[in-house]
PDB file of N, CA and C in Angstrom:
ATOM      1  N   MET A 935     -29.325  91.559  64.113  1.00  0.00           N
ATOM      2  CA  MET A 935     -30.436  92.283  64.736  1.00  0.00           C
ATOM      3  C   MET A 935     -31.367  92.858  63.661  1.00  0.00           C
ATOM      4  N   LEU A 936     -30.787  93.448  62.611  1.00  0.00           N
ATOM      5  CA  LEU A 936     -31.614  94.038  61.560  1.00  0.00           C
ATOM      6  C   LEU A 936     -32.505  92.998  60.882  1.00  0.00           C
ATOM      7  N   THR A 937     -31.917  91.862  60.529  1.00  0.00           N
ATOM      8  CA  THR A 937     -32.723  90.835  59.849  1.00  0.00           C
ATOM      9  C   THR A 937     -33.791  90.273  60.777  1.00  0.00           C
ATOM     10  N   GLN A 938     -33.481  90.137  62.060  1.00  0.00           N
ATOM     11  CA  GLN A 938     -34.469  89.635  63.019  1.00  0.00           C
ATOM     12  C   GLN A 938     -35.661  90.587  63.151  1.00  0.00           C
ATOM     13  N   LEU A 939     -35.408  91.879  62.922  1.00  0.00           N
ATOM     14  CA  LEU A 939     -36.485  92.869  62.987  1.00  0.00           C
ATOM     15  C   LEU A 939     -37.193  93.032  61.642  1.00  0.00           C
ATOM     16  N   GLY A 940     -36.729  92.296  60.629  1.00  0.00           N
ATOM     17  CA  GLY A 940     -37.404  92.332  59.335  1.00  0.00           C
ATOM     18  C   GLY A 940     -36.821  93.292  58.320  1.00  0.00           C
ATOM     19  N   TYR A 941     -35.620  93.808  58.592  1.00  0.00           N
ATOM     20  CA  TYR A 941     -34.977  94.730  57.658  1.00  0.00           C
ATOM     21  C   TYR A 941     -34.024  93.977  56.733  1.00  0.00           C
ATOM     22  N   ALA A 942     -33.829  94.517  55.534  1.00  0.00           N
ATOM     23  CA  ALA A 942     -32.777  94.035  54.631  1.00  0.00           C
ATOM     24  C   ALA A 942     -31.573  94.935  54.875  1.00  0.00           C
ATOM     25  N   PRO A 943     -30.522  94.417  55.543  1.00  0.00           N
ATOM     26  CA  PRO A 943     -29.406  95.279  55.933  1.00  0.00           C
ATOM     27  C   PRO A 943     -28.731  95.962  54.736  1.00  0.00           C
ATOM     28  N   ASN A 944     -28.431  97.232  54.944  1.00  0.00           N
ATOM     29  CA  ASN A 944     -27.607  97.992  54.004  1.00  0.00           C
ATOM     30  C   ASN A 944     -26.744  98.936  54.827  1.00  0.00           C
ATOM     31  N   ASP A 945     -25.845  99.669  54.190  1.00  0.00           N
ATOM     32  CA  ASP A 945     -24.907 100.528  54.933  1.00  0.00           C
ATOM     33  C   ASP A 945     -25.630 101.534  55.825  1.00  0.00           C
ATOM     34  N   ALA A 946     -26.660 102.170  55.299  1.00  0.00           N
ATOM     35  CA  ALA A 946     -27.380 103.190  56.074  1.00  0.00           C
ATOM     36  C   ALA A 946     -28.032 102.582  57.316  1.00  0.00           C
ATOM     37  N   LEU A 947     -28.659 101.415  57.159  1.00  0.00           N
ATOM     38  CA  LEU A 947     -29.309 100.770  58.306  1.00  0.00           C
ATOM     39  C   LEU A 947     -28.294 100.279  59.328  1.00  0.00           C
ATOM     40  N   VAL A 948     -27.158  99.755  58.858  1.00  0.00           N
ATOM     41  CA  VAL A 948     -26.110  99.302  59.780  1.00  0.00           C
ATOM     42  C   VAL A 948     -25.598 100.483  60.592  1.00  0.00           C
ATOM     43  N   LYS A 949     -25.379 101.617  59.942  1.00  0.00           N
ATOM     44  CA  LYS A 949     -24.902 102.814  60.662  1.00  0.00           C
ATOM     45  C   LYS A 949     -25.956 103.315  61.642  1.00  0.00           C
ATOM     46  N   GLN A 950     -27.217 103.281  61.217  1.00  0.00           N
ATOM     47  CA  GLN A 950     -28.290 103.703  62.120  1.00  0.00           C
ATOM     48  C   GLN A 950     -28.355 102.780  63.340  1.00  0.00           C
ATOM     49  N   LEU A 951     -28.257 101.474  63.118  1.00  0.00           N
ATOM     50  CA  LEU A 951     -28.275 100.531  64.233  1.00  0.00           C
ATOM     51  C   LEU A 951     -27.100 100.788  65.174  1.00  0.00           C
ATOM     52  N   GLN A 952     -25.926 101.090  64.639  1.00  0.00           N
ATOM     53  CA  GLN A 952     -24.765 101.388  65.487  1.00  0.00           C
ATOM     54  C   GLN A 952     -25.017 102.624  66.336  1.00  0.00           C
ATOM     55  N   ARG A 953     -25.632 103.658  65.745  1.00  0.00           N
ATOM     56  CA  ARG A 953     -25.961 104.871  66.521  1.00  0.00           C
ATOM     57  C   ARG A 953     -26.969 104.542  67.621  1.00  0.00           C
ATOM     58  N   ILE A 954     -27.951 103.728  67.297  1.00  0.00           N
ATOM     59  CA  ILE A 954     -28.968 103.345  68.288  1.00  0.00           C
ATOM     60  C   ILE A 954     -28.334 102.554  69.428  1.00  0.00           C
ATOM     61  N   GLU A 955     -27.441 101.615  69.083  1.00  0.00           N
ATOM     62  CA  GLU A 955     -26.772 100.822  70.117  1.00  0.00           C
ATOM     63  C   GLU A 955     -25.980 101.714  71.057  1.00  0.00           C
ATOM     64  N   LYS A 956     -25.269 102.719  70.516  1.00  0.00           N
ATOM     65  CA  LYS A 956     -24.492 103.645  71.355  1.00  0.00           C
ATOM     66  C   LYS A 956     -25.401 104.535  72.191  1.00  0.00           C
ATOM     67  N   ASN A 957     -26.555 104.878  71.642  1.00  0.00           N
ATOM     68  CA  ASN A 957     -27.472 105.816  72.285  1.00  0.00           C
ATOM     69  C   ASN A 957     -28.364 105.147  73.330  1.00  0.00           C
ATOM     70  N   THR A 958     -28.484 103.823  73.297  1.00  0.00           N
ATOM     71  CA  THR A 958     -29.355 103.095  74.214  1.00  0.00           C
ATOM     72  C   THR A 958     -28.550 102.672  75.444  1.00  0.00           C
ATOM     73  N   VAL A 959     -28.854 103.268  76.573  1.00  0.00           N
ATOM     74  CA  VAL A 959     -28.138 102.995  77.814  1.00  0.00           C
ATOM     75  C   VAL A 959     -28.247 101.510  78.155  1.00  0.00           C
ATOM     76  N   GLY A 960     -27.094 100.858  78.411  1.00  0.00           N
ATOM     77  CA  GLY A 960     -27.092  99.455  78.815  1.00  0.00           C
ATOM     78  C   GLY A 960     -27.585  98.506  77.733  1.00  0.00           C
ATOM     79  N   TYR A 961     -27.389  98.873  76.483  1.00  0.00           N
ATOM     80  CA  TYR A 961     -27.913  98.090  75.354  1.00  0.00           C
ATOM     81  C   TYR A 961     -27.558  96.609  75.447  1.00  0.00           C
ATOM     82  N   GLU A 962     -26.315  96.323  75.818  1.00  0.00           N
ATOM     83  CA  GLU A 962     -25.876  94.923  75.857  1.00  0.00           C
ATOM     84  C   GLU A 962     -26.684  94.106  76.868  1.00  0.00           C
ATOM     85  N   LYS A 963     -27.260  94.762  77.876  1.00  0.00           N
ATOM     86  CA  LYS A 963     -28.049  94.056  78.899  1.00  0.00           C
ATOM     87  C   LYS A 963     -29.483  93.780  78.439  1.00  0.00           C
ATOM     88  N   ILE A 964     -29.957  94.539  77.459  1.00  0.00           N
ATOM     89  CA  ILE A 964     -31.364  94.399  77.065  1.00  0.00           C
ATOM     90  C   ILE A 964     -31.556  93.965  75.611  1.00  0.00           C
ATOM     91  N   GLN A 965     -30.485  93.801  74.869  1.00  0.00           N
ATOM     92  CA  GLN A 965     -30.594  93.460  73.447  1.00  0.00           C
ATOM     93  C   GLN A 965     -31.471  92.227  73.223  1.00  0.00           C
ATOM     94  N   LYS A 966     -31.186  91.144  73.928  1.00  0.00           N
ATOM     95  CA  LYS A 966     -31.951  89.900  73.762  1.00  0.00           C
ATOM     96  C   LYS A 966     -33.418  90.124  74.129  1.00  0.00           C
ATOM     97  N   HIS A 967     -33.672  90.887  75.169  1.00  0.00           N
ATOM     98  CA  HIS A 967     -35.040  91.125  75.629  1.00  0.00           C
ATOM     99  C   HIS A 967     -35.830  91.960  74.613  1.00  0.00           C
ATOM    100  N   ILE A 968     -35.137  92.854  73.904  1.00  0.00           N
ATOM    101  CA  ILE A 968     -35.798  93.635  72.856  1.00  0.00           C
ATOM    102  C   ILE A 968     -36.297  92.692  71.761  1.00  0.00           C
ATOM    103  N   MET A 969     -35.460  91.735  71.374  1.00  0.00           N
ATOM    104  CA  MET A 969     -35.863  90.770  70.347  1.00  0.00           C
ATOM    105  C   MET A 969     -37.008  89.888  70.848  1.00  0.00           C
ATOM    106  N   ASP A 970     -36.953  89.472  72.103  1.00  0.00           N
ATOM    107  CA  ASP A 970     -38.042  88.666  72.671  1.00  0.00           C
ATOM    108  C   ASP A 970     -39.354  89.457  72.659  1.00  0.00           C
ATOM    109  N   LEU A 971     -39.287  90.735  73.026  1.00  0.00           N
ATOM    110  CA  LEU A 971     -40.485  91.580  73.007  1.00  0.00           C
ATOM    111  C   LEU A 971     -41.036  91.662  71.585  1.00  0.00           C
ATOM    112  N   HIS A 972     -40.159  91.856  70.612  1.00  0.00           N
ATOM    113  CA  HIS A 972     -40.587  91.924  69.208  1.00  0.00           C
ATOM    114  C   HIS A 972     -41.367  90.659  68.837  1.00  0.00           C
ATOM    115  N   ASP A 973     -40.833  89.511  69.209  1.00  0.00           N
ATOM    116  CA  ASP A 973     -41.502  88.237  68.895  1.00  0.00           C
ATOM    117  C   ASP A 973     -42.861  88.119  69.594  1.00  0.00           C
ATOM    118  N   HIS A 974     -42.936  88.555  70.851  1.00  0.00           N
ATOM    119  CA  HIS A 974     -44.195  88.480  71.608  1.00  0.00           C
ATOM    120  C   HIS A 974     -45.252  89.434  71.047  1.00  0.00           C
ATOM    121  N   LEU A 975     -44.808  90.583  70.521  1.00  0.00           N
ATOM    122  CA  LEU A 975     -45.757  91.578  70.024  1.00  0.00           C
ATOM    123  C   LEU A 975     -46.291  91.247  68.633  1.00  0.00           C
ATOM    124  N   LYS A 976     -45.538  90.470  67.869  1.00  0.00           N
ATOM    125  CA  LYS A 976     -45.956  90.171  66.493  1.00  0.00           C
ATOM    126  C   LYS A 976     -47.345  89.540  66.445  1.00  0.00           C
ATOM    127  N   VAL A 977     -47.680  88.724  67.430  1.00  0.00           N
ATOM    128  CA  VAL A 977     -48.997  88.079  67.434  1.00  0.00           C
ATOM    129  C   VAL A 977     -50.126  89.101  67.591  1.00  0.00           C
ATOM    130  N   ASP A 978     -49.818  90.266  68.135  1.00  0.00           N
ATOM    131  CA  ASP A 978     -50.806  91.335  68.310  1.00  0.00           C
ATOM    132  C   ASP A 978     -50.786  92.333  67.152  1.00  0.00           C
ATOM    133  N   GLY A 979     -49.943  92.095  66.150  1.00  0.00           N
ATOM    134  CA  GLY A 979     -49.824  93.044  65.049  1.00  0.00           C
ATOM    135  C   GLY A 979     -48.947  94.232  65.395  1.00  0.00           C
ATOM    136  N   SER A 980     -48.164  94.116  66.439  1.00  0.00           N
ATOM    137  CA  SER A 980     -47.279  95.192  66.878  1.00  0.00           C
ATOM    138  C   SER A 980     -45.836  94.725  66.728  1.00  0.00           C
ATOM    139  N   PHE A 981     -44.876  95.642  66.906  1.00  0.00           N
ATOM    140  CA  PHE A 981     -43.490  95.281  66.619  1.00  0.00           C
ATOM    141  C   PHE A 981     -42.509  96.291  67.190  1.00  0.00           C
ATOM    142  N   VAL A 982     -41.219  95.880  67.199  1.00  0.00           N
ATOM    143  CA  VAL A 982     -40.113  96.774  67.520  1.00  0.00           C
ATOM    144  C   VAL A 982     -39.450  97.135  66.191  1.00  0.00           C
ATOM    145  N   ALA A 983     -39.058  98.393  66.041  1.00  0.00           N
ATOM    146  CA  ALA A 983     -38.441  98.856  64.799  1.00  0.00           C
ATOM    147  C   ALA A 983     -37.398  99.915  65.123  1.00  0.00           C
ATOM    148  N   LEU A 984     -36.664 100.334  64.096  1.00  0.00           N
ATOM    149  CA  LEU A 984     -35.752 101.463  64.228  1.00  0.00           C
ATOM    150  C   LEU A 984     -36.586 102.730  64.046  1.00  0.00           C
ATOM    151  N   SER A 985     -36.364 103.705  64.897  1.00  0.00           N
ATOM    152  CA  SER A 985     -37.083 104.968  64.759  1.00  0.00           C
ATOM    153  C   SER A 985     -36.534 105.737  63.557  1.00  0.00           C
ATOM    154  N   ASN A 986     -37.422 106.383  62.829  1.00  0.00           N
ATOM    155  CA  ASN A 986     -36.991 107.209  61.700  1.00  0.00           C
ATOM    156  C   ASN A 986     -36.532 108.595  62.140  1.00  0.00           C
ATOM    157  N   SER A 987     -36.956 109.025  63.322  1.00  0.00           N
ATOM    158  CA  SER A 987     -36.678 110.397  63.745  1.00  0.00           C
ATOM    159  C   SER A 987     -35.699 110.512  64.910  1.00  0.00           C
ATOM    160  N   GLU A 988     -35.496 109.428  65.660  1.00  0.00           N
ATOM    161  CA  GLU A 988     -34.594 109.441  66.815  1.00  0.00           C
ATOM    162  C   GLU A 988     -33.641 108.252  66.712  1.00  0.00           C
ATOM    163  N   ASP A 989     -32.470 108.356  67.338  1.00  0.00           N
ATOM    164  CA  ASP A 989     -31.534 107.235  67.364  1.00  0.00           C
ATOM    165  C   ASP A 989     -31.891 106.305  68.517  1.00  0.00           C
ATOM    166  N   CYS A 990     -33.008 105.594  68.335  1.00  0.00           N
ATOM    167  CA  CYS A 990     -33.458 104.634  69.336  1.00  0.00           C
ATOM    168  C   CYS A 990     -34.394 103.632  68.682  1.00  0.00           C
ATOM    169  N   PHE A 991     -34.666 102.569  69.424  1.00  0.00           N
ATOM    170  CA  PHE A 991     -35.669 101.612  68.981  1.00  0.00           C
ATOM    171  C   PHE A 991     -37.039 102.160  69.347  1.00  0.00           C
ATOM    172  N   LYS A 992     -38.012 101.876  68.488  1.00  0.00           N
ATOM    173  CA  LYS A 992     -39.382 102.244  68.834  1.00  0.00           C
ATOM    174  C   LYS A 992     -40.217 100.983  68.889  1.00  0.00           C
ATOM    175  N   ILE A 993     -41.252 101.037  69.708  1.00  0.00           N
ATOM    176  CA  ILE A 993     -42.229  99.968  69.809  1.00  0.00           C
ATOM    177  C   ILE A 993     -43.522 100.545  69.249  1.00  0.00           C
ATOM    178  N   LYS A 994     -44.025  99.922  68.214  1.00  0.00           N
ATOM    179  CA  LYS A 994     -45.215 100.424  67.527  1.00  0.00           C
ATOM    180  C   LYS A 994     -46.368  99.449  67.740  1.00  0.00           C
ATOM    181  N   ILE A 995     -47.484  99.958  68.241  1.00  0.00           N
ATOM    182  CA  ILE A 995     -48.669  99.139  68.442  1.00  0.00           C
ATOM    183  C   ILE A 995     -49.617  99.389  67.273  1.00  0.00           C
ATOM    184  N   GLU A 996     -49.850  98.340  66.511  1.00  0.00           N
ATOM    185  CA  GLU A 996     -50.788  98.405  65.389  1.00  0.00           C
ATOM    186  C   GLU A 996     -51.783  97.255  65.526  1.00  0.00           C
ATOM    187  N   ALA A 997     -52.570  97.323  66.564  1.00  0.00           N
ATOM    188  CA  ALA A 997     -53.514  96.249  66.885  1.00  0.00           C
ATOM    189  C   ALA A 997     -54.826  96.442  66.129  1.00  0.00           C
ATOM    190  N   SER A 998     -55.501  95.330  65.894  1.00  0.00           N
ATOM    191  CA  SER A 998     -56.750  95.361  65.135  1.00  0.00           C
ATOM    192  C   SER A 998     -57.979  95.676  65.991  1.00  0.00           C
ATOM    193  N   SER A 999     -57.798  95.710  67.309  1.00  0.00           N
ATOM    194  CA  SER A 999     -58.915  96.039  68.203  1.00  0.00           C
ATOM    195  C   SER A 999     -58.371  96.671  69.482  1.00  0.00           C
ATOM    196  N   PRO A1000     -59.227  97.394  70.215  1.00  0.00           N
ATOM    197  CA  PRO A1000     -58.782  97.979  71.491  1.00  0.00           C
ATOM    198  C   PRO A1000     -58.302  96.926  72.487  1.00  0.00           C
ATOM    199  N   GLU A1001     -58.933  95.743  72.478  1.00  0.00           N
ATOM    200  CA  GLU A1001     -58.541  94.675  73.403  1.00  0.00           C
ATOM    201  C   GLU A1001     -57.124  94.175  73.097  1.00  0.00           C
ATOM    202  N   ILE A1002     -56.850  94.010  71.815  1.00  0.00           N
ATOM    203  CA  ILE A1002     -55.512  93.550  71.424  1.00  0.00           C
ATOM    204  C   ILE A1002     -54.481  94.645  71.700  1.00  0.00           C
ATOM    205  N   ALA A1003     -54.850  95.888  71.487  1.00  0.00           N
ATOM    206  CA  ALA A1003     -53.949  97.006  71.805  1.00  0.00           C
ATOM    207  C   ALA A1003     -53.639  97.014  73.298  1.00  0.00           C
ATOM    208  N   GLN A1004     -54.654  96.807  74.134  1.00  0.00           N
ATOM    209  CA  GLN A1004     -54.451  96.770  75.580  1.00  0.00           C
ATOM    210  C   GLN A1004     -53.503  95.640  75.963  1.00  0.00           C
ATOM    211  N   GLU A1005     -53.669  94.486  75.329  1.00  0.00           N
ATOM    212  CA  GLU A1005     -52.784  93.355  75.587  1.00  0.00           C
ATOM    213  C   GLU A1005     -51.336  93.714  75.223  1.00  0.00           C
ATOM    214  N   ALA A1006     -51.156  94.402  74.110  1.00  0.00           N
ATOM    215  CA  ALA A1006     -49.812  94.819  73.698  1.00  0.00           C
ATOM    216  C   ALA A1006     -49.218  95.794  74.719  1.00  0.00           C
ATOM    217  N   HIS A1007     -50.022  96.763  75.176  1.00  0.00           N
ATOM    218  CA  HIS A1007     -49.540  97.710  76.200  1.00  0.00           C
ATOM    219  C   HIS A1007     -49.107  96.959  77.462  1.00  0.00           C
ATOM    220  N   GLU A1008     -49.863  95.941  77.847  1.00  0.00           N
ATOM    221  CA  GLU A1008     -49.523  95.161  79.043  1.00  0.00           C
ATOM    222  C   GLU A1008     -48.215  94.396  78.839  1.00  0.00           C
ATOM    223  N   LYS A1009     -48.006  93.838  77.669  1.00  0.00           N
ATOM    224  CA  LYS A1009     -46.742  93.143  77.380  1.00  0.00           C
ATOM    225  C   LYS A1009     -45.573  94.118  77.448  1.00  0.00           C
ATOM    226  N   ILE A1010     -45.773  95.317  76.930  1.00  0.00           N
ATOM    227  CA  ILE A1010     -44.712  96.329  76.941  1.00  0.00           C
ATOM    228  C   ILE A1010     -44.408  96.752  78.375  1.00  0.00           C
ATOM    229  N   GLN A1011     -45.448  96.948  79.183  1.00  0.00           N
ATOM    230  CA  GLN A1011     -45.242  97.328  80.584  1.00  0.00           C
ATOM    231  C   GLN A1011     -44.520  96.219  81.348  1.00  0.00           C
ATOM    232  N   HIS A1012     -44.894  94.981  81.088  1.00  0.00           N
ATOM    233  CA  HIS A1012     -44.232  93.836  81.727  1.00  0.00           C
ATOM    234  C   HIS A1012     -42.748  93.798  81.331  1.00  0.00           C
ATOM    235  N   PHE A1013     -42.455  93.987  80.065  1.00  0.00           N
ATOM    236  CA  PHE A1013     -41.074  94.054  79.556  1.00  0.00           C
ATOM    237  C   PHE A1013     -40.295  95.143  80.290  1.00  0.00           C
ATOM    238  N   SER A1014     -40.889  96.316  80.394  1.00  0.00           N
ATOM    239  CA  SER A1014     -40.236  97.451  81.047  1.00  0.00           C
ATOM    240  C   SER A1014     -39.948  97.163  82.521  1.00  0.00           C
ATOM    241  N   ASP A1015     -40.945  96.622  83.230  1.00  0.00           N
ATOM    242  CA  ASP A1015     -40.782  96.336  84.660  1.00  0.00           C
ATOM    243  C   ASP A1015     -39.787  95.202  84.907  1.00  0.00           C
ATOM    244  N   LYS A1016     -39.932  94.119  84.175  1.00  0.00           N
ATOM    245  CA  LYS A1016     -39.122  92.929  84.421  1.00  0.00           C
ATOM    246  C   LYS A1016     -37.651  93.145  84.107  1.00  0.00           C
ATOM    247  N   PHE A1017     -37.374  93.836  82.998  1.00  0.00           N
ATOM    248  CA  PHE A1017     -35.979  93.976  82.555  1.00  0.00           C
ATOM    249  C   PHE A1017     -35.401  95.354  82.835  1.00  0.00           C
ATOM    250  N   LYS A1018     -36.138  96.168  83.606  1.00  0.00           N
ATOM    251  CA  LYS A1018     -35.667  97.494  84.017  1.00  0.00           C
ATOM    252  C   LYS A1018     -35.302  98.355  82.812  1.00  0.00           C
ATOM    253  N   VAL A1019     -36.255  98.453  81.901  1.00  0.00           N
ATOM    254  CA  VAL A1019     -36.051  99.233  80.686  1.00  0.00           C
ATOM    255  C   VAL A1019     -36.882 100.505  80.772  1.00  0.00           C
ATOM    256  N   THR A1020     -36.219 101.640  80.552  1.00  0.00           N
ATOM    257  CA  THR A1020     -36.909 102.923  80.541  1.00  0.00           C
ATOM    258  C   THR A1020     -37.508 103.146  79.153  1.00  0.00           C
ATOM    259  N   LEU A1021     -38.804 103.478  79.138  1.00  0.00           N
ATOM    260  CA  LEU A1021     -39.511 103.754  77.896  1.00  0.00           C
ATOM    261  C   LEU A1021     -40.083 105.164  77.931  1.00  0.00           C
ATOM    262  N   ASN A1022     -40.197 105.781  76.767  1.00  0.00           N
ATOM    263  CA  ASN A1022     -40.919 107.045  76.635  1.00  0.00           C
ATOM    264  C   ASN A1022     -42.104 106.794  75.718  1.00  0.00           C
ATOM    265  N   LYS A1023     -43.323 107.005  76.221  1.00  0.00           N
ATOM    266  CA  LYS A1023     -44.520 106.865  75.383  1.00  0.00           C
ATOM    267  C   LYS A1023     -44.771 108.205  74.706  1.00  0.00           C
ATOM    268  N   LEU A1024     -44.980 108.174  73.397  1.00  0.00           N
ATOM    269  CA  LEU A1024     -45.263 109.405  72.674  1.00  0.00           C
ATOM    270  C   LEU A1024     -46.707 109.823  72.904  1.00  0.00           C
ATOM    271  N   ASP A1025     -46.903 111.115  73.105  1.00  0.00           N
ATOM    272  CA  ASP A1025     -48.247 111.638  73.327  1.00  0.00           C
ATOM    273  C   ASP A1025     -49.123 111.382  72.106  1.00  0.00           C
ATOM    274  N   ASN A1026     -50.342 110.940  72.362  1.00  0.00           N
ATOM    275  CA  ASN A1026     -51.349 110.744  71.316  1.00  0.00           C
ATOM    276  C   ASN A1026     -50.946 109.759  70.227  1.00  0.00           C
ATOM    277  N   LYS A1027     -50.003 108.870  70.523  1.00  0.00           N
ATOM    278  CA  LYS A1027     -49.603 107.850  69.560  1.00  0.00           C
ATOM    279  C   LYS A1027     -49.467 106.512  70.262  1.00  0.00           C
ATOM    280  N   GLU A1028     -49.597 105.451  69.491  1.00  0.00           N
ATOM    281  CA  GLU A1028     -49.423 104.099  70.015  1.00  0.00           C
ATOM    282  C   GLU A1028     -47.965 103.680  69.816  1.00  0.00           C
ATOM    283  N   THR A1029     -47.051 104.538  70.280  1.00  0.00           N
ATOM    284  CA  THR A1029     -45.623 104.336  70.056  1.00  0.00           C
ATOM    285  C   THR A1029     -44.847 104.626  71.330  1.00  0.00           C
ATOM    286  N   TYR A1030     -43.851 103.788  71.594  1.00  0.00           N
ATOM    287  CA  TYR A1030     -42.912 103.991  72.690  1.00  0.00           C
ATOM    288  C   TYR A1030     -41.507 104.044  72.120  1.00  0.00           C
ATOM    289  N   TYR A1031     -40.617 104.798  72.763  1.00  0.00           N
ATOM    290  CA  TYR A1031     -39.192 104.749  72.462  1.00  0.00           C
ATOM    291  C   TYR A1031     -38.496 104.005  73.589  1.00  0.00           C
ATOM    292  N   ILE A1032     -37.553 103.140  73.237  1.00  0.00           N
ATOM    293  CA  ILE A1032     -36.750 102.442  74.234  1.00  0.00           C
ATOM    294  C   ILE A1032     -35.550 103.326  74.555  1.00  0.00           C
ATOM    295  N   VAL A1033     -35.488 103.834  75.781  1.00  0.00           N
ATOM    296  CA  VAL A1033     -34.408 104.732  76.201  1.00  0.00           C
ATOM    297  C   VAL A1033     -33.196 103.922  76.634  1.00  0.00           C
ATOM    298  N   GLY A1034     -33.426 102.872  77.439  1.00  0.00           N
ATOM    299  CA  GLY A1034     -32.311 102.048  77.882  1.00  0.00           C
ATOM    300  C   GLY A1034     -32.583 101.369  79.202  1.00  0.00           C
ATOM    301  N   PHE A1035     -31.552 100.684  79.667  1.00  0.00           N
ATOM    302  CA  PHE A1035     -31.580  99.939  80.916  1.00  0.00           C
ATOM    303  C   PHE A1035     -31.402 100.902  82.080  1.00  0.00           C
ATOM    304  N   HIS A1036     -32.153 100.717  83.144  1.00  0.00           N
ATOM    305  CA  HIS A1036     -31.953 101.508  84.365  1.00  0.00           C
ATOM    306  C   HIS A1036     -31.773 100.551  85.534  1.00  0.00           C
ATOM    307  N   HIS A1037     -31.027 100.984  86.513  1.00  0.00           N
ATOM    308  CA  HIS A1037     -30.678 100.116  87.655  1.00  0.00           C
ATOM    309  C   HIS A1037     -31.747 100.186  88.727  1.00  0.00           C
TER     310      HIS A1037
END
């Protein structure tokens, strides 16, 4: 998972990923979909990453234009709706936290 997200694995990152996996509700049900979202967002200049401040995955939108940013938001909303993933959007930032799977 770390290498697929572009990280060079080390002990600290492996431990952080383990904490995130435990902290993400229903992680095993959405793991593959998180990677698919990462791949879909890369074309927009956006990505999924490990959060530096919380034990969760974050989705960061770094689009080059408002139109591309809007497209990224739509992909994220589609991901959330289709795979029943709860997200928290940070106020005044182009960032979401992946909370987990909901029924």
